[in-house]
mmCIF file of C-alpha atoms in Angstrom:
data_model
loop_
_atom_site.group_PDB
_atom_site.id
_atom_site.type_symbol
_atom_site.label_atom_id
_atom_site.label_comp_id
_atom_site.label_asym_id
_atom_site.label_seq_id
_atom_site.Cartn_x
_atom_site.Cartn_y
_atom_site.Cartn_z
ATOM 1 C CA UNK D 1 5.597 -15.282 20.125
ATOM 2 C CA UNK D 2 2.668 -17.450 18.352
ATOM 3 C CA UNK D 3 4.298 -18.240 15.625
ATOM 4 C CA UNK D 4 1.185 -20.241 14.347
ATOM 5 C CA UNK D 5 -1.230 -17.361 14.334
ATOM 6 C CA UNK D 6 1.244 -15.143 12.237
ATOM 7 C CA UNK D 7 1.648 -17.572 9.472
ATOM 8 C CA UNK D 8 -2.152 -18.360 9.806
ATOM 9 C CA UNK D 9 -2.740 -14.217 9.470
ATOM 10 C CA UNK D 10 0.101 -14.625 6.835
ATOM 11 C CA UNK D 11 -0.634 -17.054 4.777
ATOM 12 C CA UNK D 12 -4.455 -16.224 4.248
ATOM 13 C CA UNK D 13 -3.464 -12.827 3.303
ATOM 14 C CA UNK D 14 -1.091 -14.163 0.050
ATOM 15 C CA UNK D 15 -3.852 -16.701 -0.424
ATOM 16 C CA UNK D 16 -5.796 -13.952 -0.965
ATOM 17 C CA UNK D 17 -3.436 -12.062 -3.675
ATOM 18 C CA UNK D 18 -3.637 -15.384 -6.144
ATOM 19 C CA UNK D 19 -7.559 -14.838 -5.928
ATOM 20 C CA UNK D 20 -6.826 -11.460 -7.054
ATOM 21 C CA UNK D 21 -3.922 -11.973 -9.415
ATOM 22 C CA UNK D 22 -5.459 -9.078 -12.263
ATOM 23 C CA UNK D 23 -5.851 -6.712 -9.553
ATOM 24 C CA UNK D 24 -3.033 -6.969 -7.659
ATOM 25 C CA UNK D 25 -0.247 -8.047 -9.903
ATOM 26 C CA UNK D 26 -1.537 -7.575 -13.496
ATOM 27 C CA UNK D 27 -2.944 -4.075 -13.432
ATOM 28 C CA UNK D 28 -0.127 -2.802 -11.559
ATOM 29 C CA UNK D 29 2.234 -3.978 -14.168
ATOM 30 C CA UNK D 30 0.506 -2.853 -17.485
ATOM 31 C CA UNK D 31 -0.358 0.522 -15.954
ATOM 32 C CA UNK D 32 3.850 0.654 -15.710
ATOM 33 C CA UNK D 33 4.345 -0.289 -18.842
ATOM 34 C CA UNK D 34 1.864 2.734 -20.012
ATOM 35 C CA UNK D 35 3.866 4.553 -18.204
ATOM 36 C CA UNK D 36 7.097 3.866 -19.757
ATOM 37 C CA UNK D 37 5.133 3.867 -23.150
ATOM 38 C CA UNK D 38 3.806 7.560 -22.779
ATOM 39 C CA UNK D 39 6.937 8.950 -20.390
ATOM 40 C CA UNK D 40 9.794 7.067 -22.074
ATOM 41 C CA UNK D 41 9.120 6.843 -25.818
ATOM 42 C CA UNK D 42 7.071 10.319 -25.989
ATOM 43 C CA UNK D 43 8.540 12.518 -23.259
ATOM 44 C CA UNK D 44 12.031 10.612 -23.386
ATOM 45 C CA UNK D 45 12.450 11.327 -27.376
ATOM 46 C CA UNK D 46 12.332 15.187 -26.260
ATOM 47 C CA UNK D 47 14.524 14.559 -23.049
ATOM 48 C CA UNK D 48 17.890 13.363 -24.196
ATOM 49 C CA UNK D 49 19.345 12.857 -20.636
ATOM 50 C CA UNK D 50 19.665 13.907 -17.168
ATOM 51 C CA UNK D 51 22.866 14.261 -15.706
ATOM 52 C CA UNK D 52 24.181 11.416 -17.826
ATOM 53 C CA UNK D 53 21.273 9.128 -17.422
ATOM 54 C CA UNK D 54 18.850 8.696 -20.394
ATOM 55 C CA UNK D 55 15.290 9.603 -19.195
ATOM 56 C CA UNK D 56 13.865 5.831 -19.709
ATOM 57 C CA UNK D 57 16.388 4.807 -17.119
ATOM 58 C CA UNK D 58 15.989 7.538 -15.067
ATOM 59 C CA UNK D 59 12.187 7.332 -14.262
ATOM 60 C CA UNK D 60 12.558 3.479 -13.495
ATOM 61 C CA UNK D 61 12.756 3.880 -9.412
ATOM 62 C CA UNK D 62 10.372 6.581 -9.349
ATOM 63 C CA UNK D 63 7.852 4.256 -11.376
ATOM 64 C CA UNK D 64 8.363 1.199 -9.364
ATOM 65 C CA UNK D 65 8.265 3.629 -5.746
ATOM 66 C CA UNK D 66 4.972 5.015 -7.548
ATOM 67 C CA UNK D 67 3.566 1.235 -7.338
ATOM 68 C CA UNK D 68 5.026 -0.098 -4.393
ATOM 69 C CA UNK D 69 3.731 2.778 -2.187
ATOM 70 C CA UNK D 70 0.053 2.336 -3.654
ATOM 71 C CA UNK D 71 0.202 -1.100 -3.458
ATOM 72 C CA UNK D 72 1.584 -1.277 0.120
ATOM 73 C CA UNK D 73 -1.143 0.662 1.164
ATOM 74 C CA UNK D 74 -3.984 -1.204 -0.628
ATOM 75 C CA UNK D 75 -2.920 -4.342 0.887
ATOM 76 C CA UNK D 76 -2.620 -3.526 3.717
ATOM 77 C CA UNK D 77 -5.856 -1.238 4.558
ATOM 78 C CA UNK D 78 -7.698 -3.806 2.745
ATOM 79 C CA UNK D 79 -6.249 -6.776 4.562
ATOM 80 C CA UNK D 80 -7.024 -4.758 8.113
ATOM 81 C CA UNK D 81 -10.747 -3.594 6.849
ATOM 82 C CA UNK D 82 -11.785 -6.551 5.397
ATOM 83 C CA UNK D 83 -12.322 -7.942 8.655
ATOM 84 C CA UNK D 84 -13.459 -5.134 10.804
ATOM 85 C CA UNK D 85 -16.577 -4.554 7.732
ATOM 86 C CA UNK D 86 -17.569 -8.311 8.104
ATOM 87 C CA UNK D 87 -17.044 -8.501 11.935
ATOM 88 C CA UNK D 88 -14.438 -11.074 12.092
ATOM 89 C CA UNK D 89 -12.141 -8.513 13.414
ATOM 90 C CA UNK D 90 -13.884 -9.220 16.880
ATOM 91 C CA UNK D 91 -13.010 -13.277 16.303
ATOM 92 C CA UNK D 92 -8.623 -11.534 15.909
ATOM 93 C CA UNK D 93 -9.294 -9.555 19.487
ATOM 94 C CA UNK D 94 -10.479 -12.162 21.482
ATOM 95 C CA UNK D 95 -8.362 -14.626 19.893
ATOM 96 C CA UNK D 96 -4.747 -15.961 21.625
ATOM 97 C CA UNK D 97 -3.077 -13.005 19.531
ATOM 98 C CA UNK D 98 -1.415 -10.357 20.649
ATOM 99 C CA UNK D 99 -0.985 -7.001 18.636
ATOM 100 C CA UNK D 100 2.196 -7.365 17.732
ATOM 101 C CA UNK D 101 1.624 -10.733 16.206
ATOM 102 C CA UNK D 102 -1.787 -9.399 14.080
ATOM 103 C CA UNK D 103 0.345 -6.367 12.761
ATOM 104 C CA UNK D 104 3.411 -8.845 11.805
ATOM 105 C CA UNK D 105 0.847 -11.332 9.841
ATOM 106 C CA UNK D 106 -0.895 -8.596 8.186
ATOM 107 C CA UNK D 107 1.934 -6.204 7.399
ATOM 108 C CA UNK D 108 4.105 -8.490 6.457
ATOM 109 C CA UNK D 109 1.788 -10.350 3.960
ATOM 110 C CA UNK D 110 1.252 -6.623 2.368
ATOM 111 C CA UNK D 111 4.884 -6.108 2.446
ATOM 112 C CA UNK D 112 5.925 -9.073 0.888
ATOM 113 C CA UNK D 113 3.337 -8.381 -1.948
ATOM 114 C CA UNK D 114 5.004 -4.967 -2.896
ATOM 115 C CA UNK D 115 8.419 -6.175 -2.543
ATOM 116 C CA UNK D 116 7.407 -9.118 -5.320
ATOM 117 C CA UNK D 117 5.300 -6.461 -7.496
ATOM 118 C CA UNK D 118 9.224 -4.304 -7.350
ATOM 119 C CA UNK D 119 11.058 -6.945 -8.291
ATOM 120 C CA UNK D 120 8.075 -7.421 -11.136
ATOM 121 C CA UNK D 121 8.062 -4.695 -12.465
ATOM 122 C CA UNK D 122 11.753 -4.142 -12.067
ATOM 123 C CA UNK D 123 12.039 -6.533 -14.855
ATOM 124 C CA UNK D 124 9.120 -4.994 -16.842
ATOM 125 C CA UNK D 125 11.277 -2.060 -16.937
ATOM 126 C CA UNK D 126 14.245 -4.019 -18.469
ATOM 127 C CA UNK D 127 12.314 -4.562 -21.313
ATOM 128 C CA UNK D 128 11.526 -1.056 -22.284
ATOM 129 C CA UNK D 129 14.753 0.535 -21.188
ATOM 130 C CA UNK D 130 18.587 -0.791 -20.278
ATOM 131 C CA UNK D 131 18.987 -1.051 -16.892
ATOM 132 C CA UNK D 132 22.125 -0.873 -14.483
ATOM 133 C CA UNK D 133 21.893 -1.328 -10.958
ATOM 134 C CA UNK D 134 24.992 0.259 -8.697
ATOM 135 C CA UNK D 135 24.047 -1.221 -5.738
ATOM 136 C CA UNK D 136 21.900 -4.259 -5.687
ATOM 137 C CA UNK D 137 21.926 -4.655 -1.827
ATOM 138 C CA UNK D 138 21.260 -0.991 -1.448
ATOM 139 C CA UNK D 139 17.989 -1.579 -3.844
ATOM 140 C CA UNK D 140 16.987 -4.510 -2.669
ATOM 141 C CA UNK D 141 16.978 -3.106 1.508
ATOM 142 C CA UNK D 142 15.700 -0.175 0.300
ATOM 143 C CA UNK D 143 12.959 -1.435 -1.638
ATOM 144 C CA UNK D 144 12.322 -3.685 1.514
ATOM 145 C CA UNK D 145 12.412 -1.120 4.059
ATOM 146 C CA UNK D 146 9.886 1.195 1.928
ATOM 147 C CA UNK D 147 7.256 -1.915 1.812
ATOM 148 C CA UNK D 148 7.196 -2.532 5.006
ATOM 149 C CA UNK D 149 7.083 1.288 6.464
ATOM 150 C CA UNK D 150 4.528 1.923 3.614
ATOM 151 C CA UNK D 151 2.055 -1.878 4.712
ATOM 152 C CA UNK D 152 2.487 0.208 8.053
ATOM 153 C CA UNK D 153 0.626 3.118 7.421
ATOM 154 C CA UNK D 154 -2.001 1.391 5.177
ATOM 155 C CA UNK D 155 -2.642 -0.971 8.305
ATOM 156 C CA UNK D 156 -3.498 2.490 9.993
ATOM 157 C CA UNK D 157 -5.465 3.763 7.396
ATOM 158 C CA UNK D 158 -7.616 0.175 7.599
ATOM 159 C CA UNK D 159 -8.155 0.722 11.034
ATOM 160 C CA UNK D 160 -9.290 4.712 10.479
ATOM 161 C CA UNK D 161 -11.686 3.996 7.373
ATOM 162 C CA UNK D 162 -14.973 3.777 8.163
ATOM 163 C CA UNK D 163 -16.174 3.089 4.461
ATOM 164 C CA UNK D 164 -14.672 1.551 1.015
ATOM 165 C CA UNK D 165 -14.543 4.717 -0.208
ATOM 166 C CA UNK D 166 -11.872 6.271 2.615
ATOM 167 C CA UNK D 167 -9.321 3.447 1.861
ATOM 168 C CA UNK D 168 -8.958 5.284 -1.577
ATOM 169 C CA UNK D 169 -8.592 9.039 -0.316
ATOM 170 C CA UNK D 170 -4.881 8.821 1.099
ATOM 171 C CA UNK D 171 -3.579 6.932 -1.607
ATOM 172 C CA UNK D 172 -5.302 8.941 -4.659
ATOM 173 C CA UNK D 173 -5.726 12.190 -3.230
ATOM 174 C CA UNK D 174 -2.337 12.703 -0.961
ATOM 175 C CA UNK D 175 0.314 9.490 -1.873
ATOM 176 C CA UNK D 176 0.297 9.686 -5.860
ATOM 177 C CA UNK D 177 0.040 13.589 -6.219
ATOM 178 C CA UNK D 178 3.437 13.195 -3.616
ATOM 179 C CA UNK D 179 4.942 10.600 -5.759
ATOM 180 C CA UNK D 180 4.156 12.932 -9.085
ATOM 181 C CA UNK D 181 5.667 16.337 -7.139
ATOM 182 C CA UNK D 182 8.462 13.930 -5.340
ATOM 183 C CA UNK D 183 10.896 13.344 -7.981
ATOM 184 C CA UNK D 184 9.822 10.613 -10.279
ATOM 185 C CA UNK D 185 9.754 11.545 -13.440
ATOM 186 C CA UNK D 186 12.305 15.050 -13.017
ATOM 187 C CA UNK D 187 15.327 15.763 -10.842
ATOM 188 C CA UNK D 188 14.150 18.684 -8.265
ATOM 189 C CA UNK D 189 17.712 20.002 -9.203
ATOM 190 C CA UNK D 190 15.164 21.337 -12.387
ATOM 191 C CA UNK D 191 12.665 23.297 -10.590
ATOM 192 C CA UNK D 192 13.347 27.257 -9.523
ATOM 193 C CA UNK D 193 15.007 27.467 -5.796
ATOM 194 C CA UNK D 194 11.491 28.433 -4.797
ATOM 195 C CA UNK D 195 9.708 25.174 -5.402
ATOM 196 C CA UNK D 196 12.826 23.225 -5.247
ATOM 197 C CA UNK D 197 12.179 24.557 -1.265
ATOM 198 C CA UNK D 198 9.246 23.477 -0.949
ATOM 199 C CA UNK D 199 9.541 20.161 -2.725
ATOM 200 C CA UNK D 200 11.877 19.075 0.250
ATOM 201 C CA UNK D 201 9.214 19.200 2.330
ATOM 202 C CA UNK D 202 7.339 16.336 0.098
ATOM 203 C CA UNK D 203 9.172 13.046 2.043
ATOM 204 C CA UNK D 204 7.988 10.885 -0.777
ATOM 205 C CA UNK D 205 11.378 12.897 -2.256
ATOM 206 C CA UNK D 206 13.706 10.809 -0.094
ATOM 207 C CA UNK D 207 12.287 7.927 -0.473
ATOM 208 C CA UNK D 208 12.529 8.300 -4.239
ATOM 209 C CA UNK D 209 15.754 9.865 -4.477
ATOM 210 C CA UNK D 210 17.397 7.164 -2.317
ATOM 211 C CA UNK D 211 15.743 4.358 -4.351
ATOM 212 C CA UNK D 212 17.474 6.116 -7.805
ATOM 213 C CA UNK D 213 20.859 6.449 -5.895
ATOM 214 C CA UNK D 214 21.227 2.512 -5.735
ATOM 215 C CA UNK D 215 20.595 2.664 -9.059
ATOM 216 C CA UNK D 216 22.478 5.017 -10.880
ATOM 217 C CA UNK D 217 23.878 6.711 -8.127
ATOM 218 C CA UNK D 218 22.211 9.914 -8.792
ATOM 219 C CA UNK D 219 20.337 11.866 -5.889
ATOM 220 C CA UNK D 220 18.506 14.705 -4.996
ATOM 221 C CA UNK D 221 19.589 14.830 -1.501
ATOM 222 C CA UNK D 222 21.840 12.912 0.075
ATOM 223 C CA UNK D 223 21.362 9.012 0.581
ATOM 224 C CA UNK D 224 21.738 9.025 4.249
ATOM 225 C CA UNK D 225 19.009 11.383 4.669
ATOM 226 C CA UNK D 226 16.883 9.414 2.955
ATOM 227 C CA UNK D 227 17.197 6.914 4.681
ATOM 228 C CA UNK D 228 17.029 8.786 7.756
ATOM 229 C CA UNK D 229 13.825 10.030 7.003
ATOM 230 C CA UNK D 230 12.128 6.381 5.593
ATOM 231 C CA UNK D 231 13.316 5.274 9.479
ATOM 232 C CA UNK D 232 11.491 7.979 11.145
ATOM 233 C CA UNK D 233 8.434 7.945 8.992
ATOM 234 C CA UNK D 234 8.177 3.765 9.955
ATOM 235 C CA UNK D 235 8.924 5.200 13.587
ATOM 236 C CA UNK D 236 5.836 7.660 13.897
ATOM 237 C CA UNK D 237 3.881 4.739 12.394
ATOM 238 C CA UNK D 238 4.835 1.973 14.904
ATOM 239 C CA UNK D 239 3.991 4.358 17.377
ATOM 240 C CA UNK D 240 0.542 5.102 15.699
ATOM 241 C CA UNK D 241 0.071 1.281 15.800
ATOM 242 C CA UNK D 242 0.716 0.768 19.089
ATOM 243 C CA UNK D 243 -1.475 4.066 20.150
ATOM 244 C CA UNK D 244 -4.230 1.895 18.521
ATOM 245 C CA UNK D 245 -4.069 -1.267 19.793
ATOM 246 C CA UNK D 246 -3.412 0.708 23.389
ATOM 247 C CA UNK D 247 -6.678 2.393 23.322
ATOM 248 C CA UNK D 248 -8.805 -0.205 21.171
ATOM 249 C CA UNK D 249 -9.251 2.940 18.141
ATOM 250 C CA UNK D 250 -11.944 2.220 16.130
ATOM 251 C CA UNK D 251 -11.504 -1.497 17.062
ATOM 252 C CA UNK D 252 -13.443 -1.803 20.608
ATOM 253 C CA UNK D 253 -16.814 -0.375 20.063
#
């Protein structure tokens, strides 16, 4: 294991976050707090509770899993593009490097990122609304676990963009409607049988359901499933990495 290229891979990617501090940390955070403004003050004087949980304190996972799945993905598809648009991609493949170690640098950078813009905005939250956490560990491997699985498919979206334009498809036109339909600001328990059906099909659901359980022990479906499901969706994307770096994917031309 080259322990010197990851951090190299590593470290250049967080360099490149504190060159981008309004983008990638600020934004994130006031858009939140928006959120909290226009959902919690305006929607949340209407909503009195749900199922003993005032609303404020119930939409605080879904809003944090809202940003941490965007945000995984951005950093990562970015962090993987970046260098096949300029070239320097070529430089990584013919480099002492092997796969594994390019996906750990780059992943994890992305990772880390969204697991510090949680935690972030975690504490933005406690500002607007009170906050109790059941299960800290629970949260905090949780909260892990989604970064990472999450950096993993935006490092496959990186690779399949051919254009600026195609990083932002998945995550505006698929990952935030999900997020909105998963769970985040409503308990599915709400909607008719029907869509309530249907709605389990959404896996953004277990992700977000399992995030509120560590908090206030509240949950759609049960916890284990949830995290059942976060395991196989980072499965099917190790495999997709692995498919790409076995057949040189839009990276061997």
């Amino acid at each position: 294991m080259n322990i010197h290229a990851i951090a190299s891979i590593y470290k250049f990617e967080m360099a490149r976050t504190f060159r981008t501090l309004l983008q990638s940390v600020v934004s994130p955070v006031i858009s939140t707090s928006l959120y909290f403004v226009v959902f919690g003050s305006a929607i949340g004087s209407r909503i009195t509770d749900i199922q003993g949980v005032s609303y404020g304190t119930f939409i605080v996972p879904g809003l944090i899993m809202l940003s941490v799945l965007t945000q995984s993905i951005a950093n990562a598809s970015f962090g993987i593009y970046f260098p096949k648009f300029t070239g320097t991609i070529y430089e990584l493949l013919s480099a002492p490097v092997s796969a594994l170690e390019a996906v750990i640098g780059y992943v994890g950078a992305a990772a880390t990122k969204s697991f510090v813009l949680g935690l972030i905005i975690l504490a933005t939250a406690g500002l607007f609304v009170p906050l109790k956490i059941a299960h800290p560990v629970w949260m905090l491997s949780f909260l892990a676990l989604t970064a990472i699985t999450f950096s993993l498919f935006g490092f496959i979206i990186g690779i399949w963009a051919d254009g600026f334009e195609q990083l932002q498809v998945v995550p505006l036109l698929i990952v935030t409607p999900l997020t909105f339909l998963g769970g985040s600001f409503y308990s599915i328990d709400m909607l008719p049988p029907t869509w309530r059906l249907i709605t389990l099909f959404n896996p953004v659901v277990y992700l977000v359901s399992g995030f509120r359980w560590s908090f206030t022990e509240i949950a759609d479906v049960s916890i284990h499933l949830s995290v059942g499901m976060t395991f196989a969706f980072m499965l099917a994307c190790l495999i997709a990495v692995w498919w790409i770096f076995r057949t040189g994917y839009k990276l061997k031309r």
